[in-house]
PDB file of C-alpha atoms in Angstrom:
ATOM      1  CA  MET Q   1      15.402   5.553 -24.624  1.00  0.00           C
ATOM      2  CA  ASN Q   2      19.102   4.850 -25.322  1.00  0.00           C
ATOM      3  CA  GLN Q   3      20.100   5.409 -21.878  1.00  0.00           C
ATOM      4  CA  LEU Q   4      17.477   3.100 -20.475  1.00  0.00           C
ATOM      5  CA  PRO Q   5      19.017  -0.505 -19.718  1.00  0.00           C
ATOM      6  CA  TYR Q   6      18.499  -3.048 -22.238  1.00  0.00           C
ATOM      7  CA  LEU Q   7      19.396  -6.312 -20.830  1.00  0.00           C
ATOM      8  CA  TYR Q   8      17.846  -7.625 -17.408  1.00  0.00           C
ATOM      9  CA  SER Q   9      19.707  -6.926 -15.060  1.00  0.00           C
ATOM     10  CA  GLY Q  10      17.547  -8.486 -11.748  1.00  0.00           C
ATOM     11  CA  ALA Q  11      17.940  -6.072  -8.386  1.00  0.00           C
ATOM     12  CA  ARG Q  12      21.760  -6.284  -8.268  1.00  0.00           C
ATOM     13  CA  PHE Q  13      22.157  -3.308 -10.828  1.00  0.00           C
ATOM     14  CA  THR Q  14      21.414  -0.534 -11.715  1.00  0.00           C
ATOM     15  CA  CYS Q  15      21.229   2.263 -14.503  1.00  0.00           C
ATOM     16  CA  ASP Q  16      21.755   6.371 -14.357  1.00  0.00           C
ATOM     17  CA  VAL Q  17      17.821   6.852 -15.085  1.00  0.00           C
ATOM     18  CA  THR Q  18      16.194   4.249 -12.643  1.00  0.00           C
ATOM     19  CA  GLU Q  19      18.354   6.255 -10.050  1.00  0.00           C
ATOM     20  CA  GLU Q  20      17.631   9.764 -11.248  1.00  0.00           C
ATOM     21  CA  LEU Q  21      14.132   8.899 -10.992  1.00  0.00           C
ATOM     22  CA  ALA Q  22      14.103   7.399  -7.672  1.00  0.00           C
ATOM     23  CA  SER Q  23      16.702  10.813  -6.220  1.00  0.00           C
ATOM     24  CA  MET Q  24      13.409  12.847  -7.929  1.00  0.00           C
ATOM     25  CA  LEU Q  25      10.502  10.917  -6.151  1.00  0.00           C
ATOM     26  CA  LEU Q  26      12.216  10.689  -2.990  1.00  0.00           C
ATOM     27  CA  GLN Q  27      13.654  13.828  -2.793  1.00  0.00           C
ATOM     28  CA  GLY Q  28      13.340  15.699   0.758  1.00  0.00           C
ATOM     29  CA  GLN Q  29      12.636  11.767   1.977  1.00  0.00           C
ATOM     30  CA  PRO Q  30       8.559  12.632   1.768  1.00  0.00           C
ATOM     31  CA  GLY Q  31       7.221  10.847   5.201  1.00  0.00           C
ATOM     32  CA  GLY Q  32      10.590   9.385   5.641  1.00  0.00           C
ATOM     33  CA  LEU Q  33      10.171   7.045   1.889  1.00  0.00           C
ATOM     34  CA  SER Q  34      13.995   6.656   1.238  1.00  0.00           C
ATOM     35  CA  LYS Q  35      14.390   3.747  -1.745  1.00  0.00           C
ATOM     36  CA  ALA Q  36      12.503   3.117  -4.342  1.00  0.00           C
ATOM     37  CA  ILE Q  37      12.086  -0.625  -7.080  1.00  0.00           C
ATOM     38  CA  PHE Q  38      10.655  -0.184  -9.901  1.00  0.00           C
ATOM     39  CA  VAL Q  39       8.444  -2.975 -11.482  1.00  0.00           C
ATOM     40  CA  ASN Q  40       6.359  -2.751 -14.173  1.00  0.00           C
ATOM     41  CA  SER Q  41       2.252  -2.482 -13.329  1.00  0.00           C
ATOM     42  CA  GLY Q  42      -0.328  -2.000 -10.964  1.00  0.00           C
ATOM     43  CA  GLY Q  43      -0.220  -5.344  -9.763  1.00  0.00           C
ATOM     44  CA  GLU Q  44       3.410  -6.469  -9.609  1.00  0.00           C
ATOM     45  CA  ALA Q  45       4.151  -3.471  -7.363  1.00  0.00           C
ATOM     46  CA  THR Q  46       1.449  -5.025  -5.005  1.00  0.00           C
ATOM     47  CA  ASP Q  47       2.968  -8.287  -5.050  1.00  0.00           C
ATOM     48  CA  ALA Q  48       6.355  -6.841  -4.279  1.00  0.00           C
ATOM     49  CA  ALA Q  49       5.199  -4.871  -1.824  1.00  0.00           C
ATOM     50  CA  ILE Q  50       3.281  -7.688   0.319  1.00  0.00           C
ATOM     51  CA  LYS Q  51       6.501  -9.777   0.003  1.00  0.00           C
ATOM     52  CA  LEU Q  52       8.516  -6.696   0.948  1.00  0.00           C
ATOM     53  CA  ALA Q  53       6.592  -6.421   4.143  1.00  0.00           C
ATOM     54  CA  THR Q  54       6.973 -10.476   5.115  1.00  0.00           C
ATOM     55  CA  GLN Q  55      10.485 -10.371   4.516  1.00  0.00           C
ATOM     56  CA  TYR Q  56      10.626  -7.227   6.807  1.00  0.00           C
ATOM     57  CA  TRP Q  57       9.232  -9.434   9.513  1.00  0.00           C
ATOM     58  CA  HIS Q  58      11.476 -11.960   9.387  1.00  0.00           C
ATOM     59  CA  GLU Q  59      14.420  -9.539   8.958  1.00  0.00           C
ATOM     60  CA  ARG Q  60      13.108  -8.653  12.539  1.00  0.00           C
ATOM     61  CA  GLY Q  61      13.252 -12.152  14.135  1.00  0.00           C
ATOM     62  CA  MET Q  62       8.691 -12.731  13.710  1.00  0.00           C
ATOM     63  CA  PRO Q  63       8.414 -14.889  10.948  1.00  0.00           C
ATOM     64  CA  GLN Q  64       4.379 -15.018  11.901  1.00  0.00           C
ATOM     65  CA  LYS Q  65       4.095 -11.848  11.122  1.00  0.00           C
ATOM     66  CA  GLN Q  66       1.960 -13.015   7.454  1.00  0.00           C
ATOM     67  CA  HIS Q  67      -1.711 -11.883   7.255  1.00  0.00           C
ATOM     68  CA  VAL Q  68      -2.456  -8.626   6.019  1.00  0.00           C
ATOM     69  CA  ILE Q  69      -5.945  -6.613   6.607  1.00  0.00           C
ATOM     70  CA  ALA Q  70      -7.732  -5.038   3.651  1.00  0.00           C
ATOM     71  CA  ARG Q  71     -10.115  -3.177   2.594  1.00  0.00           C
ATOM     72  CA  LYS Q  72     -14.302  -4.820   1.298  1.00  0.00           C
ATOM     73  CA  GLN Q  73     -15.250  -3.128  -2.337  1.00  0.00           C
ATOM     74  CA  SER Q  74     -10.969  -2.444  -2.854  1.00  0.00           C
ATOM     75  CA  TYR Q  75      -8.962  -3.040  -6.116  1.00  0.00           C
ATOM     76  CA  HIS Q  76      -5.326  -3.205  -5.998  1.00  0.00           C
ATOM     77  CA  GLY Q  77      -4.201  -5.639  -9.613  1.00  0.00           C
ATOM     78  CA  ASN Q  78      -4.855  -8.143 -11.619  1.00  0.00           C
ATOM     79  CA  THR Q  79      -1.831 -11.089 -10.996  1.00  0.00           C
ATOM     80  CA  ILE Q  80      -3.114 -13.546  -8.200  1.00  0.00           C
ATOM     81  CA  GLY Q  81      -0.742 -11.448  -5.436  1.00  0.00           C
ATOM     82  CA  ALA Q  82      -2.790  -8.516  -5.776  1.00  0.00           C
ATOM     83  CA  LEU Q  83      -6.583 -10.175  -5.744  1.00  0.00           C
ATOM     84  CA  CYS Q  84      -5.673 -11.987  -2.726  1.00  0.00           C
ATOM     85  CA  VAL Q  85      -5.553  -8.765  -0.996  1.00  0.00           C
ATOM     86  CA  SER Q  86      -8.531  -7.170  -3.448  1.00  0.00           C
ATOM     87  CA  GLY Q  87     -12.010  -7.312  -1.842  1.00  0.00           C
ATOM     88  CA  HIS Q  88     -13.889  -6.592  -4.532  1.00  0.00           C
ATOM     89  CA  LYS Q  89     -16.089 -10.077  -5.049  1.00  0.00           C
ATOM     90  CA  SER Q  90     -16.818 -10.273  -8.415  1.00  0.00           C
ATOM     91  CA  ARG Q  91     -13.386  -9.805 -10.132  1.00  0.00           C
ATOM     92  CA  ARG Q  92     -11.861 -11.969  -6.887  1.00  0.00           C
ATOM     93  CA  ALA Q  93     -15.093 -15.237  -7.484  1.00  0.00           C
ATOM     94  CA  MET Q  94     -13.538 -17.448 -10.331  1.00  0.00           C
ATOM     95  CA  TYR Q  95     -10.382 -17.467  -8.733  1.00  0.00           C
ATOM     96  CA  ARG Q  96     -11.595 -17.220  -4.881  1.00  0.00           C
ATOM     97  CA  HIS Q  97      -9.645 -21.136  -5.086  1.00  0.00           C
ATOM     98  CA  TRP Q  98      -6.250 -19.891  -5.287  1.00  0.00           C
ATOM     99  CA  LEU Q  99      -6.385 -16.498  -3.230  1.00  0.00           C
ATOM    100  CA  SER Q 100      -4.853 -16.645   0.313  1.00  0.00           C
ATOM    101  CA  HIS Q 101      -6.774 -17.258   3.300  1.00  0.00           C
ATOM    102  CA  ASN Q 102      -3.904 -15.352   5.313  1.00  0.00           C
ATOM    103  CA  VAL Q 103      -6.102 -11.735   4.151  1.00  0.00           C
ATOM    104  CA  SER Q 104      -9.284 -10.850   6.465  1.00  0.00           C
ATOM    105  CA  PHE Q 105     -11.360  -7.552   4.920  1.00  0.00           C
ATOM    106  CA  VAL Q 106     -13.327  -4.820   7.411  1.00  0.00           C
ATOM    107  CA  ASP Q 107     -15.048  -1.389   5.389  1.00  0.00           C
ATOM    108  CA  PRO Q 108     -13.643   0.757   3.584  1.00  0.00           C
ATOM    109  CA  CYS Q 109     -14.479   4.061   4.420  1.00  0.00           C
ATOM    110  CA  PHE Q 110     -17.521   4.828   1.787  1.00  0.00           C
ATOM    111  CA  ALA Q 111     -18.981   7.852   3.903  1.00  0.00           C
ATOM    112  CA  TYR Q 112     -21.791   7.969   0.698  1.00  0.00           C
ATOM    113  CA  ARG Q 113     -22.810   4.711   1.449  1.00  0.00           C
ATOM    114  CA  LEU Q 114     -21.619   4.209   3.861  1.00  0.00           C
ATOM    115  CA  LYS Q 115     -21.423   6.782   6.674  1.00  0.00           C
ATOM    116  CA  GLY Q 116     -24.780   6.377   9.118  1.00  0.00           C
ATOM    117  CA  ASN Q 117     -26.465   9.589  11.099  1.00  0.00           C
ATOM    118  CA  GLU Q 118     -23.301   9.989  12.583  1.00  0.00           C
ATOM    119  CA  SER Q 119     -20.960  13.037  12.865  1.00  0.00           C
ATOM    120  CA  ASP Q 120     -17.488  12.706  10.370  1.00  0.00           C
ATOM    121  CA  GLN Q 121     -15.983  11.991  14.171  1.00  0.00           C
ATOM    122  CA  ASP Q 122     -18.149   9.150  15.187  1.00  0.00           C
ATOM    123  CA  TYR Q 123     -17.709   7.744  11.552  1.00  0.00           C
ATOM    124  CA  VAL Q 124     -14.218   8.034  11.716  1.00  0.00           C
ATOM    125  CA  GLN Q 125     -14.270   6.203  15.093  1.00  0.00           C
ATOM    126  CA  ARG Q 126     -16.381   3.334  13.907  1.00  0.00           C
ATOM    127  CA  LEU Q 127     -13.913   2.721  11.334  1.00  0.00           C
ATOM    128  CA  ALA Q 128     -11.179   2.856  13.468  1.00  0.00           C
ATOM    129  CA  TYR Q 129     -12.320   0.286  16.154  1.00  0.00           C
ATOM    130  CA  GLN Q 130     -13.237  -2.319  13.000  1.00  0.00           C
ATOM    131  CA  LEU Q 131      -9.799  -1.974  12.223  1.00  0.00           C
ATOM    132  CA  GLU Q 132      -8.478  -2.410  15.886  1.00  0.00           C
ATOM    133  CA  ALA Q 133     -11.049  -5.013  16.403  1.00  0.00           C
ATOM    134  CA  GLY Q 134      -9.637  -6.564  13.255  1.00  0.00           C
ATOM    135  CA  ILE Q 135      -6.065  -7.375  14.518  1.00  0.00           C
ATOM    136  CA  LEU Q 136      -6.706  -8.285  17.946  1.00  0.00           C
ATOM    137  CA  ARG Q 137      -8.707 -10.849  16.219  1.00  0.00           C
ATOM    138  CA  ILE Q 138      -6.185 -12.440  14.257  1.00  0.00           C
ATOM    139  CA  GLY Q 139      -3.523 -10.606  17.215  1.00  0.00           C
ATOM    140  CA  PRO Q 140      -0.886  -8.248  16.587  1.00  0.00           C
ATOM    141  CA  GLU Q 141       1.563 -10.897  16.413  1.00  0.00           C
ATOM    142  CA  ASN Q 142       0.375 -12.210  13.308  1.00  0.00           C
ATOM    143  CA  VAL Q 143      -0.915  -9.652  11.316  1.00  0.00           C
ATOM    144  CA  SER Q 144       1.869  -8.072   8.704  1.00  0.00           C
ATOM    145  CA  ALA Q 145      -0.070  -4.807   7.411  1.00  0.00           C
ATOM    146  CA  PHE Q 146      -2.719  -2.972   6.499  1.00  0.00           C
ATOM    147  CA  VAL Q 147      -3.623  -2.219   3.074  1.00  0.00           C
ATOM    148  CA  ALA Q 148      -5.153   0.223   2.137  1.00  0.00           C
ATOM    149  CA  GLU Q 149      -5.610   2.910  -1.807  1.00  0.00           C
ATOM    150  CA  THR Q 150      -5.347   6.479  -0.096  1.00  0.00           C
ATOM    151  CA  VAL Q 151      -8.000   8.212  -2.686  1.00  0.00           C
ATOM    152  CA  SER Q 152     -10.678   4.629  -4.184  1.00  0.00           C
ATOM    153  CA  GLY Q 153     -10.817   3.613  -7.128  1.00  0.00           C
ATOM    154  CA  THR Q 154     -13.480   3.135  -9.498  1.00  0.00           C
ATOM    155  CA  THR Q 155     -14.853   0.183  -7.435  1.00  0.00           C
ATOM    156  CA  LEU Q 156     -15.558   3.014  -4.506  1.00  0.00           C
ATOM    157  CA  GLY Q 157     -16.001   6.158  -7.322  1.00  0.00           C
ATOM    158  CA  CYS Q 158     -12.658   7.438  -6.678  1.00  0.00           C
ATOM    159  CA  LEU Q 159     -13.915   9.313  -3.265  1.00  0.00           C
ATOM    160  CA  PRO Q 160     -11.229  10.108  -0.995  1.00  0.00           C
ATOM    161  CA  ALA Q 161     -11.419   9.282   2.893  1.00  0.00           C
ATOM    162  CA  VAL Q 162     -13.689  11.155   5.920  1.00  0.00           C
ATOM    163  CA  PRO Q 163     -10.759  13.425   7.104  1.00  0.00           C
ATOM    164  CA  GLY Q 164      -9.187  11.840   9.920  1.00  0.00           C
ATOM    165  CA  TYR Q 165      -9.051   8.692   8.521  1.00  0.00           C
ATOM    166  CA  PHE Q 166      -5.689   7.686   7.852  1.00  0.00           C
ATOM    167  CA  LYS Q 167      -4.736   9.244  11.022  1.00  0.00           C
ATOM    168  CA  ALA Q 168      -6.674   6.877  12.255  1.00  0.00           C
ATOM    169  CA  VAL Q 169      -5.312   4.501  11.184  1.00  0.00           C
ATOM    170  CA  ARG Q 170      -1.662   5.531  11.729  1.00  0.00           C
ATOM    171  CA  GLU Q 171      -2.366   5.885  14.868  1.00  0.00           C
ATOM    172  CA  ILE Q 172      -4.277   2.192  14.751  1.00  0.00           C
ATOM    173  CA  CYS Q 173      -0.995   0.156  12.776  1.00  0.00           C
ATOM    174  CA  ASP Q 174       1.896   2.268  15.267  1.00  0.00           C
ATOM    175  CA  LYS Q 175       0.210   0.662  18.298  1.00  0.00           C
ATOM    176  CA  HIS Q 176       0.102  -2.908  17.327  1.00  0.00           C
ATOM    177  CA  ASP Q 177       3.060  -2.790  15.120  1.00  0.00           C
ATOM    178  CA  VAL Q 178       1.589  -3.484  12.160  1.00  0.00           C
ATOM    179  CA  LEU Q 179       2.453  -1.579   8.972  1.00  0.00           C
ATOM    180  CA  LEU Q 180       0.679   0.239   6.549  1.00  0.00           C
ATOM    181  CA  ILE Q 181       0.864   0.722   2.638  1.00  0.00           C
ATOM    182  CA  LEU Q 182      -0.548   2.545   0.825  1.00  0.00           C
ATOM    183  CA  ASP Q 183      -2.180   2.131  -2.628  1.00  0.00           C
ATOM    184  CA  GLU Q 184      -1.217   5.317  -4.399  1.00  0.00           C
ATOM    185  CA  ILE Q 185      -1.326   3.410  -8.124  1.00  0.00           C
ATOM    186  CA  MET Q 186      -4.409   4.866  -9.542  1.00  0.00           C
ATOM    187  CA  CYS Q 187      -4.075   8.576  -7.257  1.00  0.00           C
ATOM    188  CA  GLY Q 188      -0.556   9.050  -6.971  1.00  0.00           C
ATOM    189  CA  MET Q 189       2.278  11.262  -8.807  1.00  0.00           C
ATOM    190  CA  GLY Q 190       0.305  14.762  -8.099  1.00  0.00           C
ATOM    191  CA  LYS Q 191      -3.054  13.647  -9.319  1.00  0.00           C
ATOM    192  CA  THR Q 192      -4.903  14.775  -5.865  1.00  0.00           C
ATOM    193  CA  GLY Q 193      -2.589  18.183  -6.216  1.00  0.00           C
ATOM    194  CA  THR Q 194       0.269  16.588  -3.955  1.00  0.00           C
ATOM    195  CA  MET Q 195       2.913  14.668  -4.970  1.00  0.00           C
ATOM    196  CA  HIS Q 196       1.536  11.993  -2.758  1.00  0.00           C
ATOM    197  CA  ALA Q 197      -2.285  11.817  -1.740  1.00  0.00           C
ATOM    198  CA  TRP Q 198      -1.512  11.391   1.920  1.00  0.00           C
ATOM    199  CA  GLU Q 199       0.414  14.460   2.111  1.00  0.00           C
ATOM    200  CA  GLN Q 200      -3.065  15.903   2.462  1.00  0.00           C
ATOM    201  CA  GLU Q 201      -4.491  13.522   4.605  1.00  0.00           C
ATOM    202  CA  GLY Q 202      -1.878  15.419   8.161  1.00  0.00           C
ATOM    203  CA  ILE Q 203      -0.057  11.810   8.252  1.00  0.00           C
ATOM    204  CA  SER Q 204       3.934  10.818   8.937  1.00  0.00           C
ATOM    205  CA  GLY Q 205       3.274   8.732   5.833  1.00  0.00           C
ATOM    206  CA  PRO Q 206       3.093   5.095   4.788  1.00  0.00           C
ATOM    207  CA  ASP Q 207       6.195   2.288   5.718  1.00  0.00           C
ATOM    208  CA  ILE Q 208       5.274   1.137   2.149  1.00  0.00           C
ATOM    209  CA  GLN Q 209       3.529   2.704  -1.080  1.00  0.00           C
ATOM    210  CA  MET Q 210       3.074   1.922  -4.433  1.00  0.00           C
ATOM    211  CA  ILE Q 211       3.734   3.934  -7.528  1.00  0.00           C
ATOM    212  CA  GLY Q 212       2.005   4.136 -11.238  1.00  0.00           C
ATOM    213  CA  LYS Q 213      -0.316   5.069 -14.280  1.00  0.00           C
ATOM    214  CA  ALA Q 214       1.394   9.024 -14.107  1.00  0.00           C
ATOM    215  CA  LEU Q 215       4.358   7.820 -12.820  1.00  0.00           C
ATOM    216  CA  GLY Q 216       5.137   6.049 -16.293  1.00  0.00           C
ATOM    217  CA  GLY Q 217       2.872   8.726 -18.272  1.00  0.00           C
ATOM    218  CA  GLY Q 218       1.126   5.979 -20.514  1.00  0.00           C
ATOM    219  CA  PHE Q 219       5.005   6.207 -22.712  1.00  0.00           C
ATOM    220  CA  VAL Q 220       6.269   3.283 -20.609  1.00  0.00           C
ATOM    221  CA  PRO Q 221       4.882  -0.067 -18.629  1.00  0.00           C
ATOM    222  CA  LEU Q 222       6.411   1.210 -14.942  1.00  0.00           C
ATOM    223  CA  SER Q 223       5.442   1.209 -11.455  1.00  0.00           C
ATOM    224  CA  GLY Q 224       6.805   1.292  -8.177  1.00  0.00           C
ATOM    225  CA  VAL Q 225       7.490   0.452  -4.632  1.00  0.00           C
ATOM    226  CA  LEU Q 226       8.565   3.034  -1.985  1.00  0.00           C
ATOM    227  CA  LEU Q 227      10.038   1.812   1.399  1.00  0.00           C
ATOM    228  CA  ARG Q 228      11.118   3.753   4.505  1.00  0.00           C
ATOM    229  CA  ASN Q 229      14.244   3.351   5.961  1.00  0.00           C
ATOM    230  CA  LYS Q 230      13.679   1.236   8.514  1.00  0.00           C
ATOM    231  CA  ILE Q 231      12.203  -1.250   6.274  1.00  0.00           C
ATOM    232  CA  PHE Q 232      15.340  -1.242   3.514  1.00  0.00           C
ATOM    233  CA  GLY Q 233      17.723  -1.205   6.588  1.00  0.00           C
ATOM    234  CA  ALA Q 234      15.727  -4.576   8.040  1.00  0.00           C
ATOM    235  CA  LEU Q 235      16.361  -6.413   4.515  1.00  0.00           C
ATOM    236  CA  ALA Q 236      19.524  -4.527   4.344  1.00  0.00           C
ATOM    237  CA  GLU Q 237      21.122  -6.291   7.222  1.00  0.00           C
ATOM    238  CA  GLY Q 238      19.452  -9.674   7.318  1.00  0.00           C
ATOM    239  CA  SER Q 239      19.286 -12.486   5.109  1.00  0.00           C
TER     240      SER Q 239
END
């Protein structure tokens, strides 16, 4: 504890402890994730992820890419920014006049309630078509990111997605130049058997990832945002 920073230093300075934590989390650059930013809560991590995505497109000369697509019945944190991309109606209701209209929602991958008389493959394809239709309706030139929990939270019974779902999502995001942001605040840090839950989904990883909860282990309020090098590179070379 004596080595932890005791004065707020903003984003310009760091210390050995945070450097060592980042190195441990990013060892081998899983999925191309190469940089870490640490904050205090899951809501803050979500806010930071959305802001980083916005800044990324600004630095790439596409500032109009500000729309975010999220999933119904999702929950990404308690701040106003995090509630904007959370699809939990009862948690949004009281604050609906504060929430951004620059967010739209698609169905979650919730086979227990939402899968019809269809195969897993057909169900995944239906959800993939819905996501792609949402991107095309808004215009890929306007969509910044798609945000999802790799394993859903309590709002969907903590269920993993149907096999193949995130692979289809990753392909659609790549096809339309949309960032994939995965929220592993609840499900990450080894809780699913791998350090990152997405490692079991057959994908190359997200562009931006939120982590928390188990990261601090209940000892300190701690969360983080992990970035692919392409995100950090655009920010570092930009304004």
